Short mmCIF file of C-alpha atoms in Angstrom, two decimals:
data_model
loop_
_atom_site.label_atom_id
_atom_site.label_comp_id
_atom_site.label_asym_id
_atom_site.label_seq_id
_atom_site.Cartn_x
_atom_site.Cartn_y
_atom_site.Cartn_z
CA MET A 1 -15.50 -11.05 34.50
CA LEU A 2 -15.54 -13.73 32.09
CA LYS A 3 -17.03 -11.65 29.50
CA SER A 4 -14.37 -8.59 30.22
CA LEU A 5 -11.64 -11.47 30.00
CA PHE A 6 -13.08 -12.63 26.70
CA LEU A 7 -12.98 -8.87 25.05
CA TYR A 8 -9.57 -8.37 26.44
CA GLY A 9 -8.13 -11.63 24.95
CA VAL A 10 -10.05 -10.87 21.49
CA LEU A 11 -8.61 -7.25 22.02
CA GLY A 12 -5.15 -8.41 22.40
CA VAL A 13 -5.02 -10.68 19.33
CA ILE A 14 -6.14 -8.11 17.19
CA VAL A 15 -3.58 -5.40 18.13
CA LEU A 16 -0.75 -8.29 17.62
CA LEU A 17 -2.05 -9.34 14.29
CA ILE A 18 -3.43 -5.75 12.53
CA PRO A 19 0.23 -4.36 12.66
CA ALA A 20 1.33 -7.20 10.83
CA GLN A 21 -0.71 -6.46 7.86
CA CYS A 22 0.05 -2.72 7.85
CA GLU A 23 2.09 -1.62 5.17
CA LEU A 24 4.13 1.18 3.73
CA ILE A 25 3.05 0.01 0.19
CA THR A 26 0.02 -1.36 -1.02
CA VAL A 27 -0.80 -3.11 -4.60
CA CYS A 28 -4.13 -3.98 -6.25
CA VAL A 29 -6.34 -3.92 -9.16
CA GLU A 30 -8.86 -1.08 -9.99
CA ASP A 31 -12.22 -2.11 -11.37
CA ASP A 32 -11.26 -1.03 -14.55
CA ASN A 33 -8.42 -3.28 -14.48
CA ASP A 34 -5.37 -0.53 -13.86
CA LEU A 35 -2.46 -1.66 -11.46
CA ARG A 36 -2.59 0.77 -8.28
CA VAL A 37 0.25 1.25 -6.14
CA ASP A 38 0.06 3.25 -2.82
CA CYS A 39 2.94 4.19 -1.34
CA ARG A 40 2.42 6.13 1.92
CA ILE A 41 5.75 6.90 3.39
CA PRO A 42 5.91 9.80 5.44
CA PRO A 43 7.47 13.40 3.96
CA LYS A 44 10.27 14.76 5.33
CA PRO A 45 10.14 18.19 6.75
CA ASN A 46 11.23 21.29 5.25
CA LYS A 47 12.36 19.16 2.13
CA ILE A 48 10.91 18.86 -1.67
CA ASN A 49 9.73 15.31 -1.76
CA SER A 50 10.82 13.28 -4.50
CA TYR A 51 9.21 9.74 -5.56
CA GLU A 52 9.95 6.63 -7.27
CA PHE A 53 7.99 3.51 -8.52
CA SER A 54 9.48 0.37 -9.95
CA TRP A 55 9.18 -3.18 -9.82
CA SER A 56 11.57 -5.97 -10.02
CA SER A 57 11.64 -9.20 -11.35
CA GLY A 58 14.49 -11.63 -10.74
CA THR A 59 17.54 -9.47 -10.88
CA LYS A 60 16.32 -6.33 -12.87
CA GLU A 61 14.41 -3.58 -11.52
CA THR A 62 12.70 -1.35 -13.71
CA VAL A 63 11.43 1.91 -13.10
CA ILE A 64 7.85 3.06 -13.88
CA LYS A 65 7.37 6.63 -12.70
CA THR A 66 9.71 8.94 -11.00
CA ASN A 67 10.37 12.36 -10.64
CA VAL A 68 14.05 12.24 -9.63
CA SER A 69 16.46 14.58 -11.19
CA GLY A 70 18.69 12.52 -13.42
CA SER A 71 16.17 9.20 -13.57
CA SER A 72 13.96 8.15 -16.19
CA ALA A 73 11.42 5.76 -16.38
CA GLU A 74 11.51 3.27 -19.29
CA GLY A 75 9.35 4.33 -22.43
CA GLN A 76 6.53 1.43 -21.98
CA PHE A 77 5.49 2.95 -18.81
CA THR A 78 4.36 6.35 -20.17
CA GLU A 79 0.47 5.95 -19.72
CA SER A 80 1.21 5.61 -16.06
CA TYR A 81 0.53 8.72 -13.67
CA VAL A 82 1.27 9.61 -9.93
CA GLU A 83 -1.06 11.45 -7.69
CA GLU A 84 -0.19 12.78 -4.28
CA LEU A 85 -2.42 11.37 -1.14
CA GLU A 86 -3.70 13.12 1.58
CA PRO A 87 -2.15 13.05 4.44
CA LEU A 88 0.84 11.72 3.18
CA GLY A 89 2.01 9.70 0.50
CA TYR A 90 1.89 8.99 -3.68
CA ARG A 91 -0.40 7.07 -5.56
CA MET A 92 0.79 5.50 -9.04
CA THR A 93 -1.79 3.97 -11.54
CA LEU A 94 -0.50 1.89 -14.59
CA PRO A 95 -3.26 1.41 -16.91
CA GLY A 96 -3.11 -1.87 -19.00
CA PHE A 97 -0.24 -3.74 -18.02
CA ILE A 98 -2.57 -6.05 -15.96
CA ASP A 99 -1.87 -8.92 -18.45
CA LYS A 100 1.77 -7.97 -18.63
CA ILE A 101 2.83 -8.23 -15.18
CA PRO A 102 5.81 -10.94 -14.42
CA TYR A 103 4.23 -13.73 -11.94
CA ASN A 104 6.47 -13.01 -9.01
CA THR A 105 7.00 -9.28 -8.83
CA THR A 106 8.45 -6.91 -6.08
CA TYR A 107 7.17 -3.38 -5.70
CA MET A 108 9.22 -0.58 -4.71
CA CYS A 109 8.86 3.11 -3.93
CA ARG A 110 10.92 5.45 -2.34
CA VAL A 111 9.85 9.04 -1.36
CA SER A 112 12.53 11.50 -0.54
CA GLY A 113 15.13 8.09 -0.37
CA THR A 114 13.21 6.25 2.02
CA ALA A 115 12.24 2.71 0.42
CA ALA A 116 9.31 0.58 0.94
CA ASN A 117 8.42 -2.67 -0.76
CA ILE A 118 6.17 -5.78 -1.18
CA ASN A 119 6.54 -8.69 -3.15
CA VAL A 120 2.96 -10.07 -4.93
CA GLU A 121 2.48 -13.08 -6.72
CA ARG A 122 -0.01 -11.93 -10.02
CA GLU A 123 -2.56 -14.14 -8.80
CA GLN A 124 -2.87 -12.97 -5.63
CA LEU A 125 -3.48 -8.99 -6.77
CA ALA A 126 -6.49 -8.06 -4.69
CA PRO A 127 -9.15 -5.62 -5.99
CA CYS A 128 -8.88 -1.87 -4.78
CA SER A 129 -12.01 -2.50 -2.54
CA ALA A 130 -12.14 0.29 0.17
CA VAL A 131 -12.71 -2.36 2.95
CA SER A 132 -9.16 -4.39 1.84
CA VAL A 133 -7.19 -0.81 1.37
CA PHE A 134 -8.85 0.17 4.92
CA LEU A 135 -7.50 -2.62 6.34
CA LYS A 136 -4.01 -2.38 5.02
CA SER A 137 -3.33 1.16 5.62
CA SER A 138 -5.60 2.24 8.65
CA CYS A 139 -3.46 0.62 11.49
CA SER A 140 -4.12 2.89 14.00
CA LEU A 141 -7.46 3.92 13.24
CA ILE A 142 -8.91 0.49 13.53
CA ILE A 143 -7.24 0.13 16.77
CA CYS A 144 -9.08 3.00 17.70
CA LEU A 145 -12.19 1.86 16.38
CA LEU A 146 -11.81 -1.03 18.40
CA LEU A 147 -11.04 0.60 21.55
CA PHE A 148 -14.01 2.57 21.51
CA PHE A 149 -16.40 -0.46 20.73
CA TYR A 150 -15.14 -2.30 23.52
CA GLN A 151 -15.51 1.21 25.63
CA ALA A 152 -19.20 0.93 24.40
CA GLN A 153 -19.81 -2.61 25.58
CA SER A 154 -18.65 -1.73 29.22
#
């Protein structure tokens, strides 16, 4: 009885805390010091998906990469590239800019008009390890795994 109450308490706390860490957009630094921005906004059905990645420091927003008609990225970001993520979303990689990132930066992404943003300080950029990315982007899977382990203990 006490063991069951303890496990339910721990599970309840974890379920409440994990969604606070789940983000539609994550920013990290790859092993080769490239900046990576993952945008996991669900696509809109029956619509050609457009994307736009930008950052903002202070009051100036700078477009890094886009496929939106009529919009263009600044010339300094020509080496950046975007790839589609499965099952949904886009990943932008920005090589060679880790030392040029402003101290306090808001990263933004838009997919078919839906936007997400995250504010990150340069010193707090996490490495793109599998564990850190998994913990930030796979909330429902983590909850399912916790429930599975709880059932296995019973």
